[in-house]
CSV table of C-alpha atoms and ligand atoms in Angstrom, one decimal:
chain,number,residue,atom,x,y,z
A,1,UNK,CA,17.6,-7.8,-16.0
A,2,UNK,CA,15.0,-5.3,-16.5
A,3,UNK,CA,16.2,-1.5,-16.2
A,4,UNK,CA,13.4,0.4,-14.2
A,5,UNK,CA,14.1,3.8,-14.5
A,6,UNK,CA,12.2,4.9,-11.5
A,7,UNK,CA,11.4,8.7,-9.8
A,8,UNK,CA,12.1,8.5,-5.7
A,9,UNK,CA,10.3,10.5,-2.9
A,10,UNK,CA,12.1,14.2,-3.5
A,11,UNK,CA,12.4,14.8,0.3
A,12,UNK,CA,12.1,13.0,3.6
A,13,UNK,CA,12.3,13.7,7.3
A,14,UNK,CA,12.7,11.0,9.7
A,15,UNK,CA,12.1,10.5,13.3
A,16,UNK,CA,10.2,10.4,16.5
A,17,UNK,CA,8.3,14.0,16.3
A,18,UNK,CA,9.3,14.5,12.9
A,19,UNK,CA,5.4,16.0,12.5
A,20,UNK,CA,6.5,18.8,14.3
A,21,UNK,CA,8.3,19.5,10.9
A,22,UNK,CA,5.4,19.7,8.7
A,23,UNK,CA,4.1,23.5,9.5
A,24,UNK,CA,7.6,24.7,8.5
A,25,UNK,CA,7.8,22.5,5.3
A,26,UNK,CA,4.2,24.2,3.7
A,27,UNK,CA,5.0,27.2,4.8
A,28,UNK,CA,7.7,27.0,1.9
A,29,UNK,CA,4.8,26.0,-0.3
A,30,UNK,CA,2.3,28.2,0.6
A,31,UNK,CA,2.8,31.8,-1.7
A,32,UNK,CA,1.0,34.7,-1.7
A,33,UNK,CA,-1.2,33.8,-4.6
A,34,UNK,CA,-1.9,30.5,-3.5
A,35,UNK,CA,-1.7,29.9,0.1
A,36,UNK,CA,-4.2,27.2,0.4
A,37,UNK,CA,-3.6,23.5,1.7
A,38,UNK,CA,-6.0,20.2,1.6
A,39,UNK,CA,-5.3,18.0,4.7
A,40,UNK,CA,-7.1,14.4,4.2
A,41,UNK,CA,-6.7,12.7,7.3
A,42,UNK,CA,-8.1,9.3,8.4
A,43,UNK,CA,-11.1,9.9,10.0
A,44,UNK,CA,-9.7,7.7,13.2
A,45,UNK,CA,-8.2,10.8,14.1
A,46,UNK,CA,-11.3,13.4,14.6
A,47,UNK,CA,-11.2,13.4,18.3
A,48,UNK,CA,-7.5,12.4,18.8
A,49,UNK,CA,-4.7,15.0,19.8
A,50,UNK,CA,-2.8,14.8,16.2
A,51,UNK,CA,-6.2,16.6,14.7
A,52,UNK,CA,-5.5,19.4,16.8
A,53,UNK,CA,-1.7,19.6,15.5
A,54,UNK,CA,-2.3,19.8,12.2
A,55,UNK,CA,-0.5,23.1,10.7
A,56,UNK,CA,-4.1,24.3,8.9
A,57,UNK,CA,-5.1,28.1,8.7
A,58,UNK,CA,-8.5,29.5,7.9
A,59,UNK,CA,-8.1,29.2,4.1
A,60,UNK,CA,-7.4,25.1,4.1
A,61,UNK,CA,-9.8,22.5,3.7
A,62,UNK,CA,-9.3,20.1,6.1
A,63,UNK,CA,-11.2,16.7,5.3
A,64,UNK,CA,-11.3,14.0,7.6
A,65,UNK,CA,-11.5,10.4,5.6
A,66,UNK,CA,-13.5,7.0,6.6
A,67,UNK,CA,-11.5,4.7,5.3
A,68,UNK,CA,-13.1,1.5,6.9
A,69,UNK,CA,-16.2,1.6,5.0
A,70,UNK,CA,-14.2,0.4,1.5
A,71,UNK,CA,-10.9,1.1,0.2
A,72,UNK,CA,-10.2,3.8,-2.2
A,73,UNK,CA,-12.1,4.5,-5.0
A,74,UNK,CA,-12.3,6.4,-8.5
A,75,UNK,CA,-15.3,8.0,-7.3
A,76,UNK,CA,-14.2,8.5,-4.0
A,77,UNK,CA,-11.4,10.3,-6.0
A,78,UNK,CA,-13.2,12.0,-8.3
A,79,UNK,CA,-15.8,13.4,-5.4
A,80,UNK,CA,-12.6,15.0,-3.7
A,81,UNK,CA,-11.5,16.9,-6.6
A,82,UNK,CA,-14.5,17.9,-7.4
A,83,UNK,CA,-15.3,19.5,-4.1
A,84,UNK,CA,-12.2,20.8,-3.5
A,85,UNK,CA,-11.8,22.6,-7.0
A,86,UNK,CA,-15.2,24.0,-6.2
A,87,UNK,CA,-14.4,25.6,-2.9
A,88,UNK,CA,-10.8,26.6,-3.4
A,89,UNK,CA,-9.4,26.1,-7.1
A,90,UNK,CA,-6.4,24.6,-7.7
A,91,UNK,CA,-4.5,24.4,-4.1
A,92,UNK,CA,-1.1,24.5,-3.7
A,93,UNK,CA,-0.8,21.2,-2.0
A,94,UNK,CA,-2.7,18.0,-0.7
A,95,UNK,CA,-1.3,16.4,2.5
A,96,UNK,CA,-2.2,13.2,3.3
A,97,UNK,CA,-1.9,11.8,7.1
A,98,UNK,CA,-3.1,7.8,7.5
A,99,UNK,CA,-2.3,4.9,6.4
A,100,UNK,CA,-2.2,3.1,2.2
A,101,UNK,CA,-5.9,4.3,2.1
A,102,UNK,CA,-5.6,7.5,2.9
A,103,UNK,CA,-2.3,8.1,1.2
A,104,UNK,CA,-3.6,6.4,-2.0
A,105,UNK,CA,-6.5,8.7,-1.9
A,106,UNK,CA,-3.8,11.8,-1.8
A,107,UNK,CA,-1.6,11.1,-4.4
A,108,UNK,CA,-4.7,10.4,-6.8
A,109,UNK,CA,-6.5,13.2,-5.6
A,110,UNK,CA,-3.2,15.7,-6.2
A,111,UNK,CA,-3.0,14.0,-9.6
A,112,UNK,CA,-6.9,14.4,-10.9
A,113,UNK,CA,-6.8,18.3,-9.4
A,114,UNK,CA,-4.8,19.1,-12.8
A,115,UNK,CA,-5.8,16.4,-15.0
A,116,UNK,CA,-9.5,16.0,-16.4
A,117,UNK,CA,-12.2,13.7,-16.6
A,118,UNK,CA,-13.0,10.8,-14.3
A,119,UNK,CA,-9.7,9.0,-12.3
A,120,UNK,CA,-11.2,5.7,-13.8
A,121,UNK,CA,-9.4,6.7,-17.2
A,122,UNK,CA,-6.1,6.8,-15.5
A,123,UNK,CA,-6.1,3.6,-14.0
A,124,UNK,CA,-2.8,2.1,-15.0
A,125,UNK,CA,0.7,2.8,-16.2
A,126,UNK,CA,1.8,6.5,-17.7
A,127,UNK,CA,-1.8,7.4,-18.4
A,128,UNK,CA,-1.6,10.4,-16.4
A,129,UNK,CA,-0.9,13.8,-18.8
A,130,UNK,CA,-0.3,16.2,-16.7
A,131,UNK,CA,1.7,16.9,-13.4
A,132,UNK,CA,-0.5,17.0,-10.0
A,133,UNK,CA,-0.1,19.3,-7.3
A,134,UNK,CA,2.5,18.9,-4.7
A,135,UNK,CA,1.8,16.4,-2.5
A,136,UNK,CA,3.4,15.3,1.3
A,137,UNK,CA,2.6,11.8,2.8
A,138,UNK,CA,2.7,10.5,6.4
A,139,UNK,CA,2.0,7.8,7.6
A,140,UNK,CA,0.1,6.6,10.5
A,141,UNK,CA,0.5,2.5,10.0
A,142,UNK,CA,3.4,1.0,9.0
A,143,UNK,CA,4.2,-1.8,6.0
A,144,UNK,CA,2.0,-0.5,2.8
A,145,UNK,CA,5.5,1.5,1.3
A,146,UNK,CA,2.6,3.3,0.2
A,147,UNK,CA,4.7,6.4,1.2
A,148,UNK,CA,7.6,5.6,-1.5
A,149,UNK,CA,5.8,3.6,-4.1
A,150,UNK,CA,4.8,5.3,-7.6
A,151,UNK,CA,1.6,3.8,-7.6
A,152,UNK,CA,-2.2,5.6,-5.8
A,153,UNK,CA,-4.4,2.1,-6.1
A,154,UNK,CA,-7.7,3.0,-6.2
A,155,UNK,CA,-10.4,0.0,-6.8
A,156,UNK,CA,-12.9,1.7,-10.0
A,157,UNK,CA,-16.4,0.4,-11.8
A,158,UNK,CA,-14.1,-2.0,-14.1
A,159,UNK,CA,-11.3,-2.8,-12.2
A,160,UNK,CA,-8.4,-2.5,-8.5
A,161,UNK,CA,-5.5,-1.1,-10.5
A,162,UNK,CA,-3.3,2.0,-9.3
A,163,UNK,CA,-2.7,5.1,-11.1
A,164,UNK,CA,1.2,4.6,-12.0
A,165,UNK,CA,3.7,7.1,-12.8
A,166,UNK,CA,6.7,9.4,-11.6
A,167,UNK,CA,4.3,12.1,-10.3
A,168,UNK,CA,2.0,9.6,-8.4
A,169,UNK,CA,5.2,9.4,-6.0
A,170,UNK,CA,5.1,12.2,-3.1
A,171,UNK,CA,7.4,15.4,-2.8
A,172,UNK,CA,7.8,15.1,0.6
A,173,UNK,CA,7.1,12.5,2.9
A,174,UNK,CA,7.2,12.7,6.8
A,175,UNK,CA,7.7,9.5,8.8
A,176,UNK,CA,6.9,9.6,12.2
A,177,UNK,CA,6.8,6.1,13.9
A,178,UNK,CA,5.2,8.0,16.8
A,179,UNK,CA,1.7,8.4,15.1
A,180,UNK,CA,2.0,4.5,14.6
A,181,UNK,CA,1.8,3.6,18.4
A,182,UNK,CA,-2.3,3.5,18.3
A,183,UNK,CA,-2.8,1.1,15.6
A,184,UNK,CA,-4.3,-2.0,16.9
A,185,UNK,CA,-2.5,-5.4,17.1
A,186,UNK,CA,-4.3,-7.3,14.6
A,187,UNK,CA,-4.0,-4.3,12.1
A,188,UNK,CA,-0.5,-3.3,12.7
A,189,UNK,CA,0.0,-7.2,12.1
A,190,UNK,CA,-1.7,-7.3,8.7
A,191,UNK,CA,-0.1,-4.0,7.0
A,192,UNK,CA,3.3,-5.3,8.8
A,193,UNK,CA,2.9,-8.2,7.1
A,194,UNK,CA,2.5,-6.5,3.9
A,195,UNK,CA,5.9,-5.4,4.0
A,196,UNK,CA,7.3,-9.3,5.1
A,197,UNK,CA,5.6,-10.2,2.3
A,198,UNK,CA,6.9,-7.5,-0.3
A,199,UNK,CA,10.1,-8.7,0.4
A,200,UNK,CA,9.5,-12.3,0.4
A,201,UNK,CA,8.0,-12.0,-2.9
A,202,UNK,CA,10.3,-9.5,-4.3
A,203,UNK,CA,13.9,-11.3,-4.1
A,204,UNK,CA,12.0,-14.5,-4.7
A,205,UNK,CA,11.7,-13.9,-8.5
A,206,UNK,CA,13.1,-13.9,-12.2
A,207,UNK,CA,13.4,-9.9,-11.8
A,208,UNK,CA,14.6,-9.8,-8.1
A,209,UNK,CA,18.5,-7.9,-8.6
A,210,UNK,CA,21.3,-6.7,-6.0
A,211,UNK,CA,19.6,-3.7,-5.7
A,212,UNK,CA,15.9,-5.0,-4.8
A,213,UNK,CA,17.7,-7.7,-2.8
A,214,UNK,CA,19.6,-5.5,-0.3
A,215,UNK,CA,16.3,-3.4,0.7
A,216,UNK,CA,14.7,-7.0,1.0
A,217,UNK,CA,17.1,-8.4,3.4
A,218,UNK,CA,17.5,-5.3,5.4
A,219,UNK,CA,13.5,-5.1,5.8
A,220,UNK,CA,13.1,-8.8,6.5
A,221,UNK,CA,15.9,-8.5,9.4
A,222,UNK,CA,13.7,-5.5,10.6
A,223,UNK,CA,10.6,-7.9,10.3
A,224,UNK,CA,12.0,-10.6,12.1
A,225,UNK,CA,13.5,-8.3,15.2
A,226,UNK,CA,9.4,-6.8,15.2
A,227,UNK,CA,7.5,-9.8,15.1
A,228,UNK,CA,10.4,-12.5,16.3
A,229,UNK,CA,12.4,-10.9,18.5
A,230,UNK,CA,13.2,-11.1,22.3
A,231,UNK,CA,11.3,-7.5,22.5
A,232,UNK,CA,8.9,-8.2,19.7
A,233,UNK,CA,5.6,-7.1,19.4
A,234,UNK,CA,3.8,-3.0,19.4
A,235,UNK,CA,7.0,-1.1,21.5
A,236,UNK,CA,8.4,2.6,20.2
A,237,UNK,CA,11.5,1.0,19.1
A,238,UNK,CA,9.9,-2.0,17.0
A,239,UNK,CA,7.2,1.1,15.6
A,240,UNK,CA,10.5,2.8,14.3
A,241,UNK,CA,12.0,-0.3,12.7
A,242,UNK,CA,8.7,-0.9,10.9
A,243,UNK,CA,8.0,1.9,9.4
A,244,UNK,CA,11.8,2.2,8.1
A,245,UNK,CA,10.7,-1.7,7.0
A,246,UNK,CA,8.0,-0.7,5.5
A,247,UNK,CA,9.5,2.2,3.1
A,248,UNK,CA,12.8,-0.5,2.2
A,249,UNK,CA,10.1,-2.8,1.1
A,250,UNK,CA,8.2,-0.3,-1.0
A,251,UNK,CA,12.2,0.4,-2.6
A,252,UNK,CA,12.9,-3.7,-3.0
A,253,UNK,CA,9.3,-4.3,-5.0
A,254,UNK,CA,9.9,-1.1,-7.0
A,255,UNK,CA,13.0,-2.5,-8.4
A,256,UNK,CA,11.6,-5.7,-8.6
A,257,UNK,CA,8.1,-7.0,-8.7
A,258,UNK,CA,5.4,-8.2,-6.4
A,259,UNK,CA,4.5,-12.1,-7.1
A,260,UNK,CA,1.3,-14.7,-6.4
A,261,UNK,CA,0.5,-13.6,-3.1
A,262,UNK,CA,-0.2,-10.2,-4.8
A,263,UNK,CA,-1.9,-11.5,-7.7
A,264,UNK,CA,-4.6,-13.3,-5.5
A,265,UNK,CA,-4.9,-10.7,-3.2
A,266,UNK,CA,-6.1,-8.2,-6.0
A,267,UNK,CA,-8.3,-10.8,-7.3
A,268,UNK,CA,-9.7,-11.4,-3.5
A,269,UNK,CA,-10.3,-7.5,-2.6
A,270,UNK,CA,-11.8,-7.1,-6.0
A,271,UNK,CA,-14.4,-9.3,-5.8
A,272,UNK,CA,-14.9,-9.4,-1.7
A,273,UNK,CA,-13.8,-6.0,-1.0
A,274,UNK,CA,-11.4,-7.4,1.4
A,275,UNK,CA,-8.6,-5.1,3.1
A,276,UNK,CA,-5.7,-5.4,0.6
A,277,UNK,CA,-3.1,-6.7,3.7
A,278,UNK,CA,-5.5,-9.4,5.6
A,279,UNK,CA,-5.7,-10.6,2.3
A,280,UNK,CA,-2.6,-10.9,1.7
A,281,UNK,CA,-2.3,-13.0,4.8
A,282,UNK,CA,-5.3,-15.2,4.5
A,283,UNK,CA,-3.9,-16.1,1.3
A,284,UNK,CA,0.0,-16.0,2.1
A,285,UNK,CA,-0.6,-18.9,4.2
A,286,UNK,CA,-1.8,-20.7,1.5
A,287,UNK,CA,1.3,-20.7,-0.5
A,288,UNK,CA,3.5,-22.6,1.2
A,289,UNK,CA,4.4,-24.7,-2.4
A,290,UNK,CA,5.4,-21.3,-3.9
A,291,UNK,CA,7.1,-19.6,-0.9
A,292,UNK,CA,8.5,-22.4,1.6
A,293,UNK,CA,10.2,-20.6,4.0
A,294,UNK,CA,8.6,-17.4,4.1
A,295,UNK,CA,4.8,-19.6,5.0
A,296,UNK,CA,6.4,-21.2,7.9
A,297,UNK,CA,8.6,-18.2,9.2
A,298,UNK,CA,5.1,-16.0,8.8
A,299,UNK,CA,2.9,-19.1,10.6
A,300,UNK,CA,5.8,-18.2,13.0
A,301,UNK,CA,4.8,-14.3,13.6
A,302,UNK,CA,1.3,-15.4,13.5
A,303,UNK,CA,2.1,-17.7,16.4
A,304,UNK,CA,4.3,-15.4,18.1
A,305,UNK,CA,2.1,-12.1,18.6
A,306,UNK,CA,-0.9,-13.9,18.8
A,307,UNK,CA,-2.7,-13.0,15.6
A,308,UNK,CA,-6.1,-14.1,13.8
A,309,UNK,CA,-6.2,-15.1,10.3
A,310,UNK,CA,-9.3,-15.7,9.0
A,311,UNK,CA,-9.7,-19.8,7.3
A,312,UNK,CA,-12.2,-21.5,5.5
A,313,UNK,CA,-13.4,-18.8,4.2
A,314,UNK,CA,-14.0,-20.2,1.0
A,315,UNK,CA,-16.8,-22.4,2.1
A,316,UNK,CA,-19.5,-19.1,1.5
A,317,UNK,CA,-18.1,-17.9,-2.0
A,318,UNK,CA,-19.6,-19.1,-5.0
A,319,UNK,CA,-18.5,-20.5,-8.0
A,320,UNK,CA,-19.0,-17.2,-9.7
A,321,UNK,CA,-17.0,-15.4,-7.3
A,322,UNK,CA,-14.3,-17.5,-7.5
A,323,UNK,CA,-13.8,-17.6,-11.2
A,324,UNK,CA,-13.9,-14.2,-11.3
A,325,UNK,CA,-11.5,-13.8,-8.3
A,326,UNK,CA,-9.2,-15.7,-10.3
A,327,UNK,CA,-10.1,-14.2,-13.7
A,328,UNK,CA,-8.7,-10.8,-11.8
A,329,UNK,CA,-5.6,-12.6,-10.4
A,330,UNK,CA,-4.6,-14.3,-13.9
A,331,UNK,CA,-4.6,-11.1,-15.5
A,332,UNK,CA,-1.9,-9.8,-13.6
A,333,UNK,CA,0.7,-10.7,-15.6
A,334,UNK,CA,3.7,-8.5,-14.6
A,335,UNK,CA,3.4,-10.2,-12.0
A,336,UNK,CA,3.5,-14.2,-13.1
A,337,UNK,CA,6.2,-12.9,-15.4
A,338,UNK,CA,8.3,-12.1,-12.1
A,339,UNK,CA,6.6,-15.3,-9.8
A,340,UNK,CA,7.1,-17.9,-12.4
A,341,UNK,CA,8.9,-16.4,-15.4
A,342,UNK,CA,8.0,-15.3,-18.9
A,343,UNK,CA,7.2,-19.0,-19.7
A,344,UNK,CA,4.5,-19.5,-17.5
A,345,UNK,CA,1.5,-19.3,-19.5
A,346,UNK,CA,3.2,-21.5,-22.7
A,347,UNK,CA,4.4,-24.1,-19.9
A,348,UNK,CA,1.3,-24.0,-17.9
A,349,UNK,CA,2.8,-23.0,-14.6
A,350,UNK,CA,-0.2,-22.0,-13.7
A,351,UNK,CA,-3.7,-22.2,-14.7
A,352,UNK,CA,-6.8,-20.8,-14.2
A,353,UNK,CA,-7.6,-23.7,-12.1
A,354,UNK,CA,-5.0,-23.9,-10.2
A,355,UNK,CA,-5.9,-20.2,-9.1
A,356,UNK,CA,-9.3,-21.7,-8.4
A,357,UNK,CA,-7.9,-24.8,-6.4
A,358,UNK,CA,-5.9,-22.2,-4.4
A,359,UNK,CA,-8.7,-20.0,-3.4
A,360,UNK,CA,-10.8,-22.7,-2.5
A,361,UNK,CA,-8.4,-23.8,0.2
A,362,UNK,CA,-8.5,-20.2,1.7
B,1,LIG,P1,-5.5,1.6,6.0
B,1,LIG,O1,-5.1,3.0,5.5
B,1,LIG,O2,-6.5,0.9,5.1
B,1,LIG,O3,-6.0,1.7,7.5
B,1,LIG,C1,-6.4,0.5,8.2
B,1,LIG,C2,-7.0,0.8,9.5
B,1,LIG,O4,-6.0,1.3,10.4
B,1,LIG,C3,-8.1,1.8,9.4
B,1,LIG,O5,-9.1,1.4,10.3
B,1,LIG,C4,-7.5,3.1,9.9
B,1,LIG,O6,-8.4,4.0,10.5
B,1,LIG,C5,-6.6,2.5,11.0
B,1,LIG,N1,-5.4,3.4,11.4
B,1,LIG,C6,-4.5,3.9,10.6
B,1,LIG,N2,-3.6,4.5,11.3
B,1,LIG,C7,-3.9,4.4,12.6
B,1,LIG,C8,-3.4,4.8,13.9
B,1,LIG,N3,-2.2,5.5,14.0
B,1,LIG,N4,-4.1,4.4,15.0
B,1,LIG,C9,-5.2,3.7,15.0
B,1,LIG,N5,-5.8,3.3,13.8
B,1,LIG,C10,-5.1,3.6,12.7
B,1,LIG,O7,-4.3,0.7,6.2
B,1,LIG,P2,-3.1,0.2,5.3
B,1,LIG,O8,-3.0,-1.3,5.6
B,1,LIG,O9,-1.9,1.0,5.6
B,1,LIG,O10,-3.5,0.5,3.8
B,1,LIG,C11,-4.2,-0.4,3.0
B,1,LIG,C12,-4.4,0.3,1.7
B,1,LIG,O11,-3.2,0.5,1.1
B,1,LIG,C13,-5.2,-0.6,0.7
B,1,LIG,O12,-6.2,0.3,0.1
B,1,LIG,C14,-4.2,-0.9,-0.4
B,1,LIG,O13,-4.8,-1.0,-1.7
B,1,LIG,C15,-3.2,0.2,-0.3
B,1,LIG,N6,-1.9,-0.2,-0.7
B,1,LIG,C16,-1.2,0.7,-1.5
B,1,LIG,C17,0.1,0.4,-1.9
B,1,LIG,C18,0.8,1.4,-2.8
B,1,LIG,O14,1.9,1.2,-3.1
B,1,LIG,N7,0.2,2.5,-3.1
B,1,LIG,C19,0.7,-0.7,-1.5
B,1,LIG,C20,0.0,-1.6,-0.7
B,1,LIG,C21,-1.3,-1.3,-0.3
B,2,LIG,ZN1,1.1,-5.1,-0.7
């Protein structure tokens, strides 16, 4: 058993409207010598209704974010804080409203506002010196548990690796499974799956424990209603059982560990840039010697609700490519430690070819 002694999300409101909450909530944060609030929203909704009920007064900085052009980034990061600091000082808070990009992007963002130099030397676990700014996350797609997770990933010049401590993890988080209902069917499928697979990987391990275990087999009966079920599929009663999937699976992998899917899919988006949950699921269904029954019962959803996965992909990446890909993946050891055990690399569990064989299949 490892002990994790791990820092939770201080304070959470649940439910359909919940964002009505949010004015109220910064009003308790806003004082009189600082009054000012960043709002980084993703940039899908501009011209949608929600942009117009966002709680910002004259003195915010409201910043609407692409995130489809790549995922987050140091100098993305670094670029925020810099601007904002310019413009305003230090602010008394940073909401975030979108999905893992966009709440990634506000955790580091609220971290580098107090800490100095580039977000790139930060990249990894406890690096961070100094508290951020309060910070509030919500939302929009459900299945990252970027919400609850201690971790603001952020892809930099020398590597994908999340900046990882107690203050990464939000103040205040709003879930709203109403802001969810817009997300299209092959995306609400991908980041969905990101929370099957969470679980799947999480109680399937030498670190998985009671605890982990019970959030895994509460979200995995959620996943199964959503993408299984009689009603399955996009409904407002499935987009409430996902997101509340979605944060249990962020809980079961933070008191356990992630495992090979996760340690490809790093290697994948670092190399290709791919979107960190469809590739999780081009290379989920892959794995099927490592993760029996959670391949076929996914091959199942894909089935179900219709979905494209991308295959034979692998036939346009070079050599070079791939060895790095895998070079990424291998290095992730926390994570063979929990897929395979602490013997893997003495037993030869698995190899850097055997990383290889596996993305060549993909
Ligand atoms: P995302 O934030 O990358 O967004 C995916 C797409 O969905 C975008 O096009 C976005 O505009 C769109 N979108 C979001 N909400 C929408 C809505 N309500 N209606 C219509 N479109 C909407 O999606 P994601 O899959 O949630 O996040 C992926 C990111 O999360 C990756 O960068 C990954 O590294 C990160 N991640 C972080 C953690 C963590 O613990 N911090 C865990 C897993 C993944
Ligand atoms: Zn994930």
């Amino acid at each position: 058993m490892q002990f994790k002694n791990f820092k939770s999300v201080e304070k959470c409101v649940y439910g359909a409207g919940a964002f009505s909450k949010l004015d109220e909530i910064l009003a308790t944060k806003r004082t009189k010598d600082n009054n000012v609030m960043v709002f980084l929203i993703d940039n899908y909704f501009k011209d949608k209704p929600l942009a117009k009920q966002i709680p910002a007064y004259s003195q915010d900085l409201v910043f609407f974010i692409d995130v489809d052009i790549h995922e987050p980034t140091t100098e993305q990061v670094d670029n925020l804080r810099d601007t904002i600091l310019a413009q305003k000082g230090l602010p008394a808070g940073v909401v975030g409203i979108g999905g893992g990009s966009v709440m990634d992007i506000a955790k580091a963002v609220s971290l580098m506002l107090t800490n100095e130099g580039s977000s790139q030397l930060y990249q990894g676990l406890n690096l961070v010196k100094k508290e951020g700014v309060y910070h509030v996350g919500i939302p929009t797609i459900s299945g990252t548990g970027a919400e609850v997770s201690m971790t603001a990933v952020l892809t930099g010049p020398e590597k994908k690796l999340g900046l990882k401590c107690d203050w990464t993890v939000f103040n205040q988080i709003i879930l709203d499974p109403t802001l969810t209902a817009t997300v299209p069917k092959n995306q609400w499928f991908y980041t969905g799956m990101d929370t099957y697979i969470h679980c799947v990987e999480s109680m399937t391990g030498y670190f998985k424990n009671t605890f982990s275990e019970a959030y895994a087999y509460k979200a995995l009966d959620l996943c199964r209603e959503i993408f299984l079920g009689k009603e399955h599929g996009q409904n407002p009663i499935n987009n409430e059982k996902l997101m509340v999937a979605s944060y249990f699976g962020g809980l079961s992998l933070t008191y356990s560990e992630v495992g090979i899917c996760h340690a490809l899919s790093y290697g994948l988006s670092y190399v290709l840039g791919t979107r960190h949950c469809l590739a999780n699921c081009i290379i989920f269904d892959q794995l099927e010697e490592y993760y029996p029954e959670g391949v076929r019962e996914f091959r199942a959803m894909v089935e179900k609700n219709d979905i494209f996965i991308p295959k034979n992909l692998a036939k346009e990446w070079t050599e070079a490519q791939i060895d790095k890909m895998a070079d990424v993946a291998l290095a992730l050891t926390h994570m063979w430690n929990h897929a395979l055990g602490p013997d893997w690399k003495e037993k030869n569990k698995i190899t850097k070819n055997k990383i290889k064989e596996l993305y060549y299949r993909m």
